[in-house]
Coordinates of C-alpha atoms in Angstrom, one line a residue:
M244 CA 37.3 -1.3 9.8
N245 CA 34.9 -3.0 7.5
K246 CA 33.5 -0.6 4.8
D247 CA 30.7 -3.0 3.9
R248 CA 28.8 -2.4 7.1
M249 CA 26.0 0.2 7.2
S250 CA 25.8 2.8 9.8
S251 CA 22.9 2.6 12.2
S252 CA 21.2 5.8 10.7
K253 CA 21.4 4.4 7.2
R254 CA 20.0 1.0 8.4
L255 CA 17.1 2.8 10.2
K256 CA 16.3 4.8 7.0
L257 CA 16.3 1.6 5.0
I258 CA 14.0 -0.1 7.4
V259 CA 11.5 2.8 7.4
I260 CA 11.5 2.9 3.6
L261 CA 11.0 -0.8 3.2
G262 CA 8.3 -0.9 5.9
S263 CA 6.5 2.0 4.2
L264 CA 6.6 0.2 0.8
A265 CA 5.4 -3.0 2.3
A266 CA 2.4 -1.2 4.0
L267 CA 1.4 0.6 0.8
G268 CA -0.4 -2.3 -0.8
P269 CA -2.7 -3.2 2.1
L270 CA -3.3 0.5 2.7
S271 CA -4.4 1.1 -0.8
I272 CA -6.8 -1.8 -0.7
D273 CA -8.3 -0.6 2.6
M274 CA -8.8 2.9 1.1
Y275 CA -10.8 1.9 -2.0
L276 CA -12.9 -1.0 -0.7
P277 CA -15.3 1.2 1.2
S278 CA -16.0 3.2 -2.0
L279 CA -17.3 0.2 -4.0
P280 CA -21.0 0.9 -3.4
T281 CA -20.4 4.4 -4.7
I282 CA -18.5 3.1 -7.7
S283 CA -21.3 0.7 -8.5
L284 CA -23.9 3.5 -8.4
Y285 CA -21.7 5.5 -10.8
F286 CA -21.6 2.7 -13.3
C287 CA -25.3 1.9 -12.8
E288 CA -24.5 -1.7 -11.7
K289 CA -25.4 -3.8 -8.7
P290 CA -22.6 -3.9 -6.2
R291 CA -22.3 -7.7 -6.7
V292 CA -21.2 -7.2 -10.3
L293 CA -18.1 -5.2 -9.3
I294 CA -16.8 -7.7 -6.8

């Protein structure tokens, strides 16, 4: 028996963790982009300045 092979449950956990980390970047961008007009009002700037 080869000890270097991962069990299927460990492989599934690794896939879920790596998938979650890969999705974190695009998710964070999608969460703050709709708030840019509010951020521009807070800083008393035109929305075009913040982009």
